[in-house]
Amino acid sequence: MGMTRREMLKAGALTVLGAGAVGGAVTRIVGTRSPSAGRTKESEADKWTREASYYERLEEGEVRCLLCPTACELAPGIRGACRVRENQGGVLKTLVYGRAASVDIDPVEKKPFHHLLPGSSTFSFSTAGCNMSCRNCHNWQLAQSPPERLPARDLQPRALVDAARLRHIPIITGTYAEPLVYAEYLLDVARLGNEHGLLSTMVTAGRVERRPLLDLCRELKAVKVDLKSMSEEFYRTNCGGNLGPVLDTIRTVKEQGLWLEIVYLVIPTLNDGDSEIKRASRWLLENVGPDVPLHFNRFHPHHRLRNLPPTPYETMDRCHGIARSEGVNFVYTGNLPGHPAESTYCPGCGELVLQRRGYQLGENHIQNGNCAWCAEELPGLWS
Amino acid sequence: MNEDLTGAEKHTQASRLWLPVVIMGATALIVQVVLTRELLSTFFGNELSIGLVLAAWLMTVAAGSALGASRSGRFRKPADAFGWCQMLFAPVALLALLVARCVQPFGVLPGDSPPPGAMLVLSLVALSPVCFVVGLKFVLAAGAFSRGSDGGSKRGGILAKVYALEAAGAVLGGVTFHFILSDGVGPLQTLAIIGVLNVASGVFLVRRTVAFGLALVLFAGLVTTITGGRELELTAMRASPRWEGVELVDLRVSRYGTLVVARRAGQLGFYQSGVLAFTSEDEQRNETLAHLTALHHPRPQRSLVIGGASSGLPEEISRHALAVKAVDLDPEMYGLARRWLGDRPGHSGNMGVSTAREDSHVGSVEVHHGDGRLYVRKTKKEFDLIVLNVPDPTTAALNRFYTVEMFDEASRALGEGGILAVTLTGSEHHISGSVLEAAASLYQTLSLSFEHVRVIPGDEMIFMASDEGGVLESDWTLLVERLEERGIESHFIDKARIEDLMHPFRGEMIVNAIKGERHASLNTDLNPVSYHHQTRIWLDRLSPGTSRSTGKAGAALYWLVIAGFLTLPALVLLARMISKRRTWRADLGVLLAVAALGSFGLILELLSVLVFQAACGYVYHSLGALMAAFMTGLGLGAAFARTRAGAAWRHWLLVGLLIAAMISLLLPGVFAVVVSYPSLALPILVLLLLVAGCLVGAVFPAAVELYGRDECSPAAAGGSVYAADLAGSAGAAVAAGTIVVPLLGVAGTARLTVIVTTLALIALLMLWRRG
Ligand code: SF4
């Protein structure tokens, strides 16, 4: 009626464009509200705030974080991508020193470490934060939230180590979210743990710079690294990260002489192709040797990938077969109790040396780190 | 306008239009249902996605209608144009289906669901052409009737005729879909069948050589599609990126959705409406849930599993020497599972050497097809264990399994020391934010019906509830003893795993956090909050922290912004159309009143469904009756208005709003009666919806009569009023479904409707006074 065709088209286009923008825009507006609106009072938060160890000062009060390859450059008052490091007046601070948002006791097989004190328990802890954003993350609430939004326990390094000792737990593990983003906390826990004869370990996705990693390697005894895929594309689209630094971490941990195990979570259709599994196996063989255990874990629908099925058993067998035929000596399947590949077999004679079923141990034919059948030395920290 | 037709020709033209308009109403409804289901399969539907798709549909129909209204003068032969639109509707609808099926939103990985913005855009892209045609057809039908009428016919009467015929068609379409097409006919075939009707009615109106030629081509394509059957449906599905990397091996259509079996590496996945229901390799989930719950009972004899009869869970529970009854809604899914999995569902036998299990005690499983909640309601003191095996309460329809009323019924169905087990997606190591709120709400809701509640944290949290002290407090070593006593061999549940899951230190932070949220909102039938929690969790997964910082007021604002946004374009479009006229104030009042009545109608339908569920425990079989009652009311109201030529239309509008406000005011009382006397629920609600439908239907012609006065044609007036009606419904679809009902409950939403209709009444009076 009173409207020209041009106006009509404009109105239509605006409708469609605006409709697309509205979800994202409102989400953003709401999502960037000050995190201090969370559960923790400011004064309480102070006790968990420490100057970060890895950063450099830039001009005009800005800082650059040197902990991970994201290399956030932060103006005063701004948080890093991991949500737990903040530029406070030109000083980079970690906000999670002693701020344990999750604490539990797990079987060491659950981490999984299969060549590290089998049958032991580990005192597991985590703060908020992660420098990646995997769509299948099982700990997404921990990993993707700023610390203020999570209920937390004050568990300073000494209290944490005491808690483990009190329960006679020989291992402490930084795990669940990403321990690298609470590196200062983990380092102090590990130092103190060492003083008391506890083994400190971490379970990490491995995106870290070399210097902090070397510092951690000096204090930790074992590291489990998640190798999520051999594809940069997968790291970018599914994890919000990149592959190169992860491979560097795996190499460095091995070079530094720590006990290393690798987990590859097999996600149907996304990272389970033969060629990719072959590439992962070959890369490991060439860079860290045949004795680093490789765990293929079964995926279960979770977080945002809830409409993918769990990994088919056949796929698990296929991955196991490929890695074995490539020459990896210790290939395990995870999240699949009762599968024969949960157990350890001697690479020398092929005999079963340590039987596992889920977290339960069965026959044990390891004597002083050697195969009881053929005396082959078995790599790992067995006692 | 119609001076070039003789009286006889006018009569013929008008009589020729009746059937095509009825077909228009019927096919539009069926296309809406089919495309909505398809889009929800892409979005793995939660309540928000249902609201967004419905809103996108209503909004684009409104836009088509508004555009048609603004251009109505240009159609010299509206009957012909209507006929062409009818013919083209079939290919456009099929195209929409393919778009909905094949377009993978940018950046969304397989298995992931798109964010709300992408959902809306994808819905708009898929639905726009088809909805646009639907909206336009309404205006063209009005134009055609107006040309076919004698000069004395009032335009309100003309529009009432179109509205009544369309409503009659919608009732017919609903009934046809519900009783014939929804069972066994795939989406492609359904659209092709109704496409044949559309093309036939189109060519019947146009009657030109070129139209006959086009019709022949279209018929050939549609008949090929119909005869292509399941194979063609499967082929079309395989083209979708959604199914990349899997082999689609079977397909069934049940009234509850399209069922698909997909194979990958020997594993069979069973999908209902695009959502993964279970696979052939779910031992871990089944064993964990079955054994952890059954081991808590000292001597379980009889168990009830609600939902997922073919998932393998009932068989797993039966290993505790139990007689298990499994109640499942969809016999088609059960048949499909039997066909592919044999009689050991959930056990693929692919697990390597240790799969074979020799159990000495295996009980029986009896499957009963029907509504789980209804079954529980009818049962008294019968079971030792009830396991709720339904998905998280992501929709209002699923919410009813998690309410106080449902838990009370379950409590009555349990024998002494009986246990109810409910699951909720959670986390093994940490809980906070929206997930904590959802878990705490479930905990508090269960605590209202049961004396004792125990939580086992995990990626799937298990909540167990019982009235008997001591049953749930069992130490993990006792469970291990019972496992051994019962001779149950399990891959996933053994001594080490039980210790890991049940150790007192284990998950302590999580359990304490859940118990600590004492003021968590309770989920009831009439105050359904759980599906709102699930929507918030889903938002947090997409963009962490989105929902938590909003709080209640923020959440309300969030959804109202979206609802307003959806409604506004259509209203702005209309406002701009009327702004140049003398009568703009009066017209604006009319449109506001119609939009308010549109939202009143939609909210009433929504509340009636919820209340019916609350009263009777189920809704599927009566949903059609409830919807048909409202549509019939619309038709009757419009038809009645047609007979009242020369009525005081202004009064109709005012009185209509007043009655709507009064009905809304009475709703809480009516609903209380319905809940107290379930046997009267259906007749009362059908009557209520019939009356409300009559009201909305009768006001429509009045609004058309008043709109634009002498300045616009019947088609233009009809299109504009229709657009306002739909825009009001679109806003209500999002606002009520996602936030208002969870936030205010059924009674609060009814009160809000009183406010909305009263405000519209006041606005109408003010605008008319000044206009
Ligand atoms: S650790 Fe955090 S702040 Fe530092 S660079 Fe990485 S993401 Fe940025």
Coordinates of N, CA, C and O in Angstrom, one line a residue, chain B residues 147 185 202 228 231 239 249 253 280 312 327 362 390 409 424 478 489 564 618 628:
Chain B
R147 N -14.1 -11.2 -5.9 CA -14.5 -11.1 -7.3 C -15.7 -11.9 -7.6 O -16.5 -11.6 -8.5
V185 N 3.7 -43.5 6.5 CA 4.0 -42.7 5.3 C 5.1 -41.7 5.5 O 5.0 -40.9 6.4
G202 N -5.3 -26.8 -8.2 CA -4.7 -25.6 -9.0 C -5.2 -25.6 -10.4 O -5.7 -24.6 -10.9
G228 N 7.9 -44.4 -5.1 CA 9.3 -44.7 -4.7 C 9.4 -45.2 -3.3 O 10.4 -46.0 -3.0
E231 N 12.4 -46.8 -0.2 CA 13.8 -46.8 -0.8 C 14.1 -45.3 -1.2 O 15.2 -44.9 -1.0
A239 N 21.4 -38.4 1.1 CA 22.0 -37.2 0.5 C 22.3 -36.1 1.6 O 23.1 -35.2 1.4
V249 N 20.4 -48.1 6.9 CA 20.0 -49.4 6.4 C 18.5 -49.7 6.6 O 17.9 -50.6 5.9
V253 N 8.3 -45.1 9.5 CA 7.6 -43.9 9.9 C 6.6 -44.3 10.9 O 5.7 -45.1 10.7
S280 N 23.3 -50.5 19.3 CA 23.4 -51.9 19.6 C 24.6 -52.2 20.5 O 24.8 -53.3 20.9
G312 N 17.7 -52.4 25.6 CA 18.5 -53.5 26.2 C 18.6 -53.3 27.7 O 18.9 -54.2 28.5
V327 N 7.5 -50.4 29.5 CA 6.4 -49.7 28.9 C 7.0 -48.7 27.9 O 7.9 -47.9 28.2
V362 N 18.2 -65.4 34.9 CA 17.7 -64.4 34.0 C 16.2 -64.4 34.1 O 15.5 -65.4 33.9
V390 N 13.9 -42.4 30.2 CA 13.5 -41.5 29.2 C 14.6 -40.4 29.1 O 15.4 -40.2 30.0
E409 N 3.0 -40.6 41.9 CA 2.4 -41.7 41.3 C 3.4 -42.9 41.3 O 3.0 -44.1 41.6
L424 N 19.9 -38.2 34.9 CA 20.0 -36.8 34.3 C 21.4 -36.6 33.9 O 22.4 -37.0 34.6
L478 N 28.5 -53.9 50.3 CA 27.2 -54.7 50.3 C 26.8 -54.9 48.9 O 26.3 -56.0 48.5
E489 N 27.6 -61.4 36.0 CA 28.8 -61.1 35.4 C 28.6 -59.8 34.5 O 27.7 -59.8 33.7
G564 N 9.9 -10.7 20.9 CA 9.6 -9.3 20.3 C 10.2 -9.2 18.9 O 9.5 -8.7 18.0
Y618 N -0.9 -38.3 30.0 CA -0.5 -38.5 28.7 C -1.1 -37.5 27.8 O -2.1 -36.8 28.2
A628 N -7.9 -30.0 17.1 CA -9.1 -30.0 16.2 C -10.2 -29.2 16.8 O -10.9 -28.4 16.1

